[in-house]
Coordinates of C-alpha atoms in Angstrom, one line a residue:
M1 CA -15.6 23.3 -12.5
D2 CA -17.5 26.6 -12.4
F3 CA -15.8 29.9 -11.5
Q4 CA -17.3 30.2 -8.0
K5 CA -16.3 26.7 -7.0
G6 CA -12.8 27.3 -8.5
V7 CA -12.4 30.4 -6.3
S8 CA -13.6 28.7 -3.2
F9 CA -11.2 25.8 -3.8
F10 CA -8.3 28.2 -4.4
L11 CA -9.1 30.1 -1.2
A12 CA -9.4 26.9 0.8
F13 CA -6.1 25.7 -0.6
L14 CA -4.4 29.0 0.4
L15 CA -5.8 28.6 3.9
W16 CA -4.4 25.0 4.1
G17 CA -0.9 26.4 3.5
N18 CA -1.3 28.7 6.6
I19 CA -3.5 26.5 8.8
V20 CA -2.6 26.2 12.4
H21 CA -2.0 22.5 12.7
A22 CA -3.1 20.5 15.6
N23 CA 0.1 19.0 17.0
Q24 CA -0.1 15.5 15.6
N25 CA 2.5 13.2 16.9
Y26 CA 3.9 11.9 13.7
K27 CA 6.6 9.8 15.4
D28 CA 4.0 8.0 17.5
A29 CA 1.8 7.4 14.4
L30 CA 4.8 6.2 12.4
A31 CA 5.8 3.6 15.1
K32 CA 2.2 2.4 15.2
S33 CA 1.8 2.3 11.4
I34 CA 4.7 -0.1 11.2
L35 CA 3.7 -2.2 14.3
F36 CA 0.4 -2.9 12.4
F37 CA 2.2 -5.3 10.1
K38 CA 3.0 -7.7 12.9
G39 CA -0.8 -8.1 13.4
Q40 CA -1.1 -9.2 9.7
R41 CA 1.6 -11.9 9.8
S42 CA 1.0 -15.4 8.6
G43 CA 3.3 -18.2 9.6
R44 CA 5.4 -18.9 12.6
F45 CA 6.6 -16.0 14.7
P46 CA 8.0 -15.4 18.2
T47 CA 5.6 -14.9 21.1
S48 CA 7.1 -11.5 21.6
N49 CA 5.5 -10.4 18.3
G50 CA 4.2 -7.1 19.8
I51 CA 0.6 -8.1 19.1
P52 CA -0.2 -10.4 22.1
W53 CA -3.5 -11.7 20.7
R54 CA -2.0 -13.1 17.5
A55 CA -0.4 -16.5 17.2
I56 CA 1.1 -18.8 14.6
S57 CA -1.1 -19.7 11.6
G58 CA -1.0 -21.1 8.1
L59 CA 1.8 -23.5 8.8
S60 CA 0.7 -25.9 6.0
D61 CA 0.5 -23.2 3.4
G62 CA 1.8 -24.5 0.1
S63 CA 1.4 -28.2 1.0
L64 CA -1.4 -28.7 -1.5
A65 CA 1.1 -27.9 -4.2
H66 CA 3.9 -29.8 -2.4
V67 CA 5.9 -26.6 -1.7
N68 CA 6.6 -24.5 1.3
L69 CA 4.7 -21.2 1.1
V70 CA 4.6 -20.4 4.9
G71 CA 4.9 -16.8 5.8
G72 CA 3.9 -13.5 4.2
Y73 CA 0.9 -11.3 5.2
Y74 CA -2.9 -11.5 5.2
D75 CA -3.9 -8.6 3.0
A76 CA -6.7 -7.1 5.1
G77 CA -9.3 -8.4 7.5
D78 CA -9.5 -11.9 6.0
N79 CA -7.2 -14.9 6.1
V80 CA -6.1 -15.0 2.5
K81 CA -2.6 -14.3 1.1
F82 CA -3.0 -12.3 -2.2
N83 CA 0.5 -11.7 -3.6
F84 CA -0.5 -8.9 -5.9
P85 CA -1.3 -6.4 -3.1
M86 CA 1.3 -8.0 -0.8
A87 CA 4.1 -7.3 -3.4
Y88 CA 2.9 -3.7 -3.8
T89 CA 2.9 -3.3 0.0
T90 CA 6.5 -4.5 0.0
T91 CA 7.5 -2.1 -2.8
M92 CA 6.0 0.8 -0.9
L93 CA 7.6 -0.1 2.4
S94 CA 11.0 -0.4 0.6
W95 CA 10.5 3.0 -1.2
S96 CA 9.6 4.5 2.2
A97 CA 12.8 3.2 3.7
L98 CA 14.9 4.4 0.8
E99 CA 13.6 7.9 0.7
N100 CA 13.3 8.5 4.5
S101 CA 16.1 6.5 6.1
K102 CA 17.2 9.4 8.3
P103 CA 13.7 10.6 9.6
L104 CA 12.8 6.9 10.2
G105 CA 15.5 6.8 12.8
P106 CA 15.0 3.8 15.2
Q107 CA 12.0 2.7 13.1
L108 CA 14.2 1.9 10.1
E109 CA 15.1 -1.5 11.5
N110 CA 11.4 -2.2 12.1
V111 CA 10.6 -1.3 8.5
R112 CA 13.3 -3.6 7.3
E113 CA 11.8 -6.4 9.5
A114 CA 8.4 -5.8 8.0
I115 CA 9.9 -5.8 4.4
R116 CA 11.8 -9.0 5.1
W117 CA 8.7 -10.9 6.4
A118 CA 7.2 -10.3 2.9
T119 CA 10.3 -10.8 0.8
D120 CA 11.2 -14.1 2.5
Y121 CA 7.8 -15.4 1.4
L122 CA 8.0 -13.8 -2.1
I123 CA 11.3 -15.5 -2.7
K124 CA 9.8 -18.8 -1.9
C125 CA 6.9 -18.1 -4.3
A126 CA 9.4 -17.2 -7.1
T127 CA 11.9 -20.1 -6.6
A128 CA 10.0 -23.1 -5.3
T129 CA 9.2 -24.5 -8.7
P130 CA 11.0 -23.6 -12.0
G131 CA 8.8 -21.8 -14.5
I132 CA 6.1 -21.2 -11.9
L133 CA 5.3 -18.1 -9.8
Y134 CA 3.0 -18.8 -6.9
V135 CA 0.7 -15.8 -6.4
G136 CA -1.6 -16.6 -3.5
V137 CA -2.8 -19.0 -0.8
G138 CA -6.3 -19.6 0.3
D139 CA -9.6 -19.7 -1.6
P140 CA -11.1 -16.2 -1.2
N141 CA -14.6 -17.3 -2.1
V142 CA -14.5 -20.0 0.7
D143 CA -12.7 -17.8 3.2
H144 CA -15.1 -14.9 2.9
K145 CA -18.0 -17.2 4.0
C146 CA -16.3 -17.7 7.3
W147 CA -15.6 -15.5 10.3
E148 CA -12.8 -17.2 12.2
R149 CA -9.4 -16.4 13.6
P150 CA -6.4 -17.1 11.4
E151 CA -5.2 -19.4 14.2
D152 CA -8.3 -21.6 13.7
M153 CA -8.3 -21.6 9.9
D154 CA -10.0 -24.8 8.6
T155 CA -10.8 -23.5 5.1
V156 CA -9.0 -25.0 2.1
R157 CA -5.6 -23.4 1.5
T158 CA -5.7 -23.6 -2.3
V159 CA -2.5 -22.6 -3.9
Y160 CA -2.6 -20.3 -7.0
S161 CA 0.1 -19.7 -9.5
V162 CA 1.0 -18.3 -12.9
S163 CA 3.1 -19.9 -15.5
R164 CA 4.2 -19.8 -19.2
T165 CA 0.8 -21.2 -20.3
K166 CA -1.2 -19.2 -17.6
P167 CA 0.7 -15.9 -17.6
G168 CA 0.5 -13.1 -15.0
S169 CA 2.7 -10.2 -16.1
D170 CA 1.0 -7.8 -13.6
V171 CA 1.6 -9.9 -10.5
A172 CA 5.1 -10.9 -11.8
G173 CA 6.0 -7.3 -12.6
E174 CA 4.9 -6.2 -9.2
T175 CA 6.8 -9.0 -7.5
A176 CA 9.9 -8.0 -9.4
A177 CA 9.5 -4.4 -8.3
A178 CA 9.1 -5.5 -4.7
L179 CA 12.3 -7.7 -4.8
A180 CA 14.3 -5.0 -6.6
A181 CA 13.3 -2.2 -4.3
A182 CA 14.0 -4.4 -1.2
S183 CA 17.4 -5.3 -2.6
L184 CA 18.3 -1.6 -2.3
V185 CA 17.1 -1.5 1.3
F186 CA 19.3 -4.4 2.3
R187 CA 22.3 -3.6 0.2
V188 CA 24.3 -1.9 3.0
V189 CA 23.1 -4.1 5.9
D190 CA 23.0 -7.6 4.3
S191 CA 24.7 -7.8 0.9
K192 CA 24.2 -11.5 0.5
Y193 CA 20.4 -11.2 1.0
S194 CA 20.4 -8.1 -1.2
K195 CA 22.0 -10.1 -4.1
L196 CA 19.5 -12.9 -3.7
L197 CA 16.6 -10.4 -3.9
L198 CA 18.0 -8.7 -7.0
R199 CA 18.8 -12.0 -8.7
T200 CA 15.3 -13.2 -8.1
A201 CA 13.8 -9.9 -9.2
K202 CA 15.6 -10.1 -12.6
S203 CA 14.4 -13.7 -13.1
V204 CA 10.8 -12.9 -12.2
F205 CA 10.8 -9.8 -14.4
Q206 CA 12.1 -11.8 -17.4
F207 CA 9.2 -14.2 -16.8
A208 CA 6.8 -11.2 -16.7
T209 CA 8.0 -9.8 -20.1
Q210 CA 8.5 -13.1 -21.9
Y211 CA 5.1 -14.6 -21.2
R212 CA 2.7 -11.7 -21.4
G213 CA -0.9 -11.7 -20.1
S214 CA -3.0 -10.6 -17.1
Y215 CA -3.2 -12.8 -14.1
S216 CA -6.9 -11.9 -13.9
D217 CA -7.5 -13.7 -17.1
S218 CA -5.4 -16.7 -16.0
L219 CA -7.0 -17.1 -12.5
G220 CA -10.5 -15.6 -12.8
S221 CA -12.6 -15.9 -9.7
A222 CA -9.6 -16.7 -7.5
V223 CA -8.5 -13.1 -7.8
C224 CA -11.5 -11.2 -9.2
P225 CA -13.3 -9.1 -8.0
F226 CA -10.9 -9.1 -5.0
Y227 CA -7.7 -7.9 -6.6
C228 CA -8.5 -7.9 -10.3
S229 CA -5.8 -6.2 -12.4
Y230 CA -8.2 -3.5 -13.8
S231 CA -5.5 -1.4 -15.3
G232 CA -3.9 -4.2 -17.2
Y233 CA -0.2 -5.3 -16.9
K234 CA 1.6 -2.6 -18.8
D235 CA 1.9 -0.4 -15.7
E236 CA 3.5 -3.2 -13.7
L237 CA 6.0 -3.8 -16.5
L238 CA 6.9 -0.1 -16.4
W239 CA 7.0 -0.2 -12.5
G240 CA 9.1 -3.3 -12.4
A241 CA 11.6 -2.0 -15.0
A242 CA 11.8 1.3 -13.2
W243 CA 12.8 -0.4 -10.0
L244 CA 15.3 -2.7 -11.7
L245 CA 16.8 0.2 -13.4
R246 CA 17.3 2.0 -10.1
A247 CA 18.7 -1.2 -8.5
T248 CA 21.0 -2.2 -11.3
K249 CA 21.6 1.0 -13.5
D250 CA 21.5 -1.5 -16.4
T251 CA 20.5 0.6 -19.5
S252 CA 18.6 -2.4 -21.0
Y253 CA 15.8 -1.7 -18.5
R254 CA 15.7 1.9 -19.8
S255 CA 15.5 0.7 -23.4
F256 CA 12.7 -1.6 -22.3
I257 CA 10.8 1.3 -20.7
N258 CA 11.3 3.4 -23.9
S259 CA 9.9 0.6 -26.1
L260 CA 6.9 -0.1 -23.8
G261 CA 4.8 2.9 -24.7
A262 CA 3.2 3.1 -21.3
N263 CA 2.0 6.6 -21.6
D264 CA -1.6 6.4 -20.2
A265 CA -2.5 9.5 -18.3
T266 CA -3.8 8.9 -14.7
D267 CA -5.0 10.6 -11.6
I268 CA -4.7 7.6 -9.3
F269 CA -2.0 5.5 -7.7
S270 CA -2.8 2.1 -6.0
W271 CA -2.0 -1.6 -5.7
D272 CA -3.6 -1.9 -9.2
N273 CA -2.4 1.2 -11.1
K274 CA 1.3 2.0 -10.9
Y275 CA 1.7 4.5 -13.7
A276 CA 2.0 7.6 -11.4
G277 CA 4.4 5.9 -9.0
A278 CA 6.7 4.7 -11.8
R279 CA 6.8 8.2 -13.3
V280 CA 7.7 9.9 -10.0
L281 CA 10.3 7.2 -9.4
L282 CA 11.8 7.8 -12.9
S283 CA 11.6 11.6 -12.6
R284 CA 14.3 11.2 -10.0
G285 CA 16.6 10.7 -12.9
S286 CA 15.9 14.3 -14.0
L287 CA 15.5 16.1 -10.7
V288 CA 18.1 14.3 -8.5
A289 CA 20.6 12.9 -11.1
N290 CA 20.1 15.9 -13.5
D291 CA 19.9 13.6 -16.5
K292 CA 17.9 15.4 -19.2
S293 CA 16.8 12.2 -20.9
Y294 CA 14.4 11.6 -18.0
E295 CA 12.6 14.9 -18.6
P296 CA 9.5 13.2 -20.2
F297 CA 8.9 11.3 -16.9
R298 CA 9.3 14.5 -15.0
Q299 CA 6.7 16.1 -17.2
Q300 CA 4.3 13.1 -16.7
A301 CA 4.8 13.3 -12.9
Q302 CA 4.0 17.0 -13.0
D303 CA 0.9 16.4 -15.1
F304 CA -0.2 13.9 -12.4
M305 CA 0.4 16.4 -9.6
C306 CA -1.7 19.0 -11.5
K307 CA -4.6 16.4 -11.6
I308 CA -4.4 16.1 -7.8
L309 CA -3.9 19.7 -6.6
P310 CA -7.3 21.2 -5.7
N311 CA -6.5 24.7 -7.1
S312 CA -5.1 23.4 -10.4
P313 CA -7.0 24.2 -13.6
S314 CA -6.5 20.6 -14.7
S315 CA -7.5 19.0 -11.3
T316 CA -9.7 15.9 -11.6
T317 CA -9.6 15.1 -7.9
Q318 CA -12.6 15.7 -5.6
Y319 CA -12.2 16.8 -2.0
T320 CA -14.6 16.5 0.9
K321 CA -15.8 19.6 2.8
G322 CA -13.4 18.5 5.5
G323 CA -10.5 18.6 3.0
L324 CA -10.0 14.8 2.4
M325 CA -9.0 13.7 -1.1
F326 CA -11.8 11.5 -2.3
K327 CA -11.2 9.1 -5.2
L328 CA -13.5 6.1 -4.8
A329 CA -16.2 5.1 -2.3
D330 CA -14.7 1.8 -1.4
N331 CA -11.6 2.0 0.8
N332 CA -10.8 5.5 -0.2
L333 CA -7.9 6.0 2.2
Q334 CA -5.8 3.5 0.2
Y335 CA -5.7 6.1 -2.6
V336 CA -5.2 9.0 -0.1
T337 CA -2.1 7.4 1.5
S338 CA -0.6 6.2 -1.8
I339 CA -1.0 9.6 -3.5
T340 CA 0.2 11.4 -0.4
F341 CA 3.4 9.3 -0.6
L342 CA 3.9 10.6 -4.1
L343 CA 3.3 14.2 -3.0
T344 CA 6.1 14.1 -0.3
T345 CA 8.5 12.1 -2.5
Y346 CA 8.1 14.4 -5.5
A347 CA 8.4 17.4 -3.2
K348 CA 11.7 16.0 -1.9
Y349 CA 13.0 15.5 -5.5
M350 CA 11.9 19.1 -6.4
K351 CA 13.8 20.4 -3.3
S352 CA 16.9 18.6 -4.5
A353 CA 16.7 20.3 -7.9
K354 CA 15.6 23.6 -6.3
T355 CA 12.8 23.8 -8.9
T356 CA 9.1 24.6 -9.2
F357 CA 6.5 23.9 -11.9
N358 CA 3.2 25.4 -13.1
C359 CA -0.3 24.0 -13.3
G360 CA -1.7 26.5 -15.8
N361 CA -0.9 29.9 -14.4
I362 CA -0.5 28.6 -10.8
M363 CA 3.1 28.0 -9.6
V364 CA 3.7 24.8 -7.6
T365 CA 6.5 24.8 -5.1
P366 CA 7.7 21.8 -3.0
N367 CA 5.8 23.3 0.0
T368 CA 2.6 23.3 -2.1
L369 CA 2.8 19.5 -2.3
I370 CA 4.0 19.2 1.3
N371 CA 1.1 21.3 2.6
L372 CA -1.4 19.1 0.8
A373 CA 0.3 16.0 2.1
R374 CA 0.2 17.3 5.6
K375 CA -3.5 18.1 5.3
Q376 CA -4.2 14.5 4.3
V377 CA -2.1 13.0 7.0
D378 CA -3.6 15.3 9.7
Y379 CA -7.1 14.5 8.5
I380 CA -6.4 10.7 8.8
L381 CA -4.9 11.3 12.3
G382 CA -7.9 13.2 13.6
D383 CA -8.1 16.7 12.1
N384 CA -11.5 16.1 10.5
P385 CA -15.2 16.9 11.1
M386 CA -15.7 13.7 13.2
K387 CA -12.6 14.4 15.2
M388 CA -11.8 10.8 14.7
S389 CA -8.4 9.2 14.1
Y390 CA -8.7 6.6 11.3
M391 CA -5.6 4.9 12.7
V392 CA -6.6 2.4 15.3
G393 CA -4.9 3.0 18.7
Y394 CA -3.8 6.6 17.8
G395 CA -5.5 9.3 19.8
A396 CA -8.5 8.9 22.0
N397 CA -11.2 8.5 19.4
Y398 CA -10.6 5.8 16.7
P399 CA -12.6 3.0 15.1
R400 CA -13.5 0.3 17.6
R401 CA -15.4 -2.1 15.3
I402 CA -13.0 -2.7 12.5
H403 CA -13.8 -5.4 9.9
H404 CA -11.0 -7.8 10.9
R405 CA -11.4 -11.4 12.0
G406 CA -8.5 -11.5 14.5
S407 CA -9.3 -8.2 16.1
S408 CA -13.0 -8.9 16.5
L409 CA -12.7 -12.4 17.9
P410 CA -11.5 -13.3 21.4
S411 CA -7.8 -14.4 21.3
L412 CA -6.6 -18.0 22.0
S413 CA -5.4 -16.9 25.5
T414 CA -8.9 -15.9 26.5
H415 CA -10.9 -18.4 24.4
P416 CA -8.7 -21.5 23.7
Q417 CA -11.6 -23.4 22.0
T418 CA -11.7 -23.3 18.3
F419 CA -14.2 -21.2 16.4
G420 CA -15.6 -23.0 13.4
C421 CA -16.0 -21.4 9.9
E422 CA -19.3 -19.7 10.9
G423 CA -18.7 -19.7 14.6
G424 CA -17.7 -16.1 14.9
F425 CA -20.6 -14.5 13.0
Q426 CA -23.4 -14.4 15.5
P427 CA -21.8 -13.5 18.8
F428 CA -18.9 -11.3 17.4
Y429 CA -19.4 -10.1 13.8
Y430 CA -22.9 -8.8 14.1
T431 CA -22.6 -7.3 17.6
S432 CA -22.3 -3.6 18.2
N433 CA -19.8 -4.2 20.9
P434 CA -16.2 -2.9 20.3
N435 CA -13.6 -5.4 19.1
P436 CA -11.9 -7.2 22.0
N437 CA -8.4 -6.8 20.4
I438 CA -6.9 -3.5 19.3
L439 CA -5.0 -3.8 16.0
T440 CA -2.7 -0.9 16.8
G441 CA -1.7 1.2 13.8
A442 CA -4.3 -0.2 11.4
I443 CA -5.7 2.4 9.0
V444 CA -9.2 1.7 7.9
G445 CA -10.9 2.4 4.6
G446 CA -12.1 5.7 6.0
P447 CA -15.1 8.0 5.9
N448 CA -17.5 8.6 3.0
Q449 CA -17.6 11.6 0.8
N450 CA -19.6 13.5 3.4
D451 CA -16.8 13.0 6.0
F452 CA -19.0 10.5 7.9
F453 CA -17.7 7.2 9.3
P454 CA -20.3 4.8 10.8
D455 CA -17.8 2.6 12.6
E456 CA -19.7 -0.6 11.8
R457 CA -17.9 -4.0 11.5
T458 CA -20.2 -5.1 8.7
D459 CA -19.3 -2.0 6.6
Y460 CA -16.1 -3.4 5.2
S461 CA -15.7 -0.7 2.5
H462 CA -15.1 1.8 5.3
S463 CA -14.1 -0.3 8.3
E464 CA -11.5 -2.7 6.9
P465 CA -7.8 -2.1 7.3
A466 CA -5.3 -3.3 4.7
T467 CA -1.6 -3.7 4.4
Y468 CA -1.3 -1.4 1.3
I469 CA -3.1 1.5 3.1
N470 CA -0.5 1.4 5.9
A471 CA 2.5 0.8 3.7
A472 CA 2.0 4.0 1.7
M473 CA 1.5 6.0 5.0
V474 CA 4.9 5.1 6.4
G475 CA 6.8 7.4 4.0
P476 CA 4.7 10.6 4.6
L477 CA 4.7 10.0 8.4
A478 CA 8.5 9.6 8.3
Y479 CA 8.9 12.6 6.1
L480 CA 6.7 14.8 8.3
S481 CA 8.3 13.6 11.5
G482 CA 11.7 14.7 10.2
R483 CA 10.6 18.3 9.4

């Protein structure tokens, strides 16, 4: 970064700290961000689901493998259940609930419900057949050739799994993290369910460590390029062990972490790469519990923050002219929400320890991180050059043509006839008309690096919502609504 750019970044960052914020309604956005998950449900749910245009679907899921895998979530705008991002979504919802139980207020019960919809399914996947972890339902290569409602699904519901001979340490490690984190959420309100979650988490994690290998290698085109484990599986083993350590306080998980050697530096956090999240989680041991043996994780967490902050001499993060963190062109907001979650959570830990840290000669306070987090949240909610909320149904101006089958096709109540595999393309996918159904709370992939958003259904890299974008946004929205 040249000197002039560095100065302008620094001045912009100072202005962010003193900016007069548009009064975003964080509580309204929070409620909507959680409601979104009801629109992504697979399986059988009550008619009072809150999303009137959705109905039951996927009731035969698992039957091809002679097991019951009904339930869970469709990951994005398609009709496939990918467990790798679904488990990450579950972990992030659980972490949101654990760190923000008070500011969540009446929404805490709704978050628990969203978590349980996933964990009930993940438990089935982990326990249906000894020695096998089911990791997905629906052939993505077939599904993506269709444009039909989940209620009309007539594509093959292929069942995918990992095993001793076809390992999947990444998806198993993430599943263990999800179940362990959720066990903490339910510990006070449903101890029996909490114990089941933790018992299953331990078993799945043992499987992840004993039979090592990437699920991408085992399953190939069933998961790649959709949810390939690009970062390998060591980060999921670190993440899974960190959550089991928090849930059990069993020092054997700490010993495992120490022996793992998972020290790769990173400037990203996502469904694929968990290093930064694990380090922030483990830094809690130093900052909240005041255990000096956790100092290395605290240092790694601070190094990550220094790669994110725009005025830091070691920053590796781009920002748009409008102030949005920009990591990758496809579905950029998933990285923004996940990293923003780490900003508010680490700020909370720092406040607990009454501490600051330095990025070079620049002092970072908890408010430094909170100001940047608020800037990202406010941008997503409408404080941006296009004056557009990237959360569907929030504000007056939001995406109307999202890349989502159920939202873009007439509901069963208005169009009882079935749409075939390709039946929805010509009249509904390629039209410039707005979607007939509003998927309230859905956060889309977001604008490009020039702060521009075309709002075109065919542009899935910007217009598709996903569970893992929303799951990471719940924490920051709760945190900001409680300030």
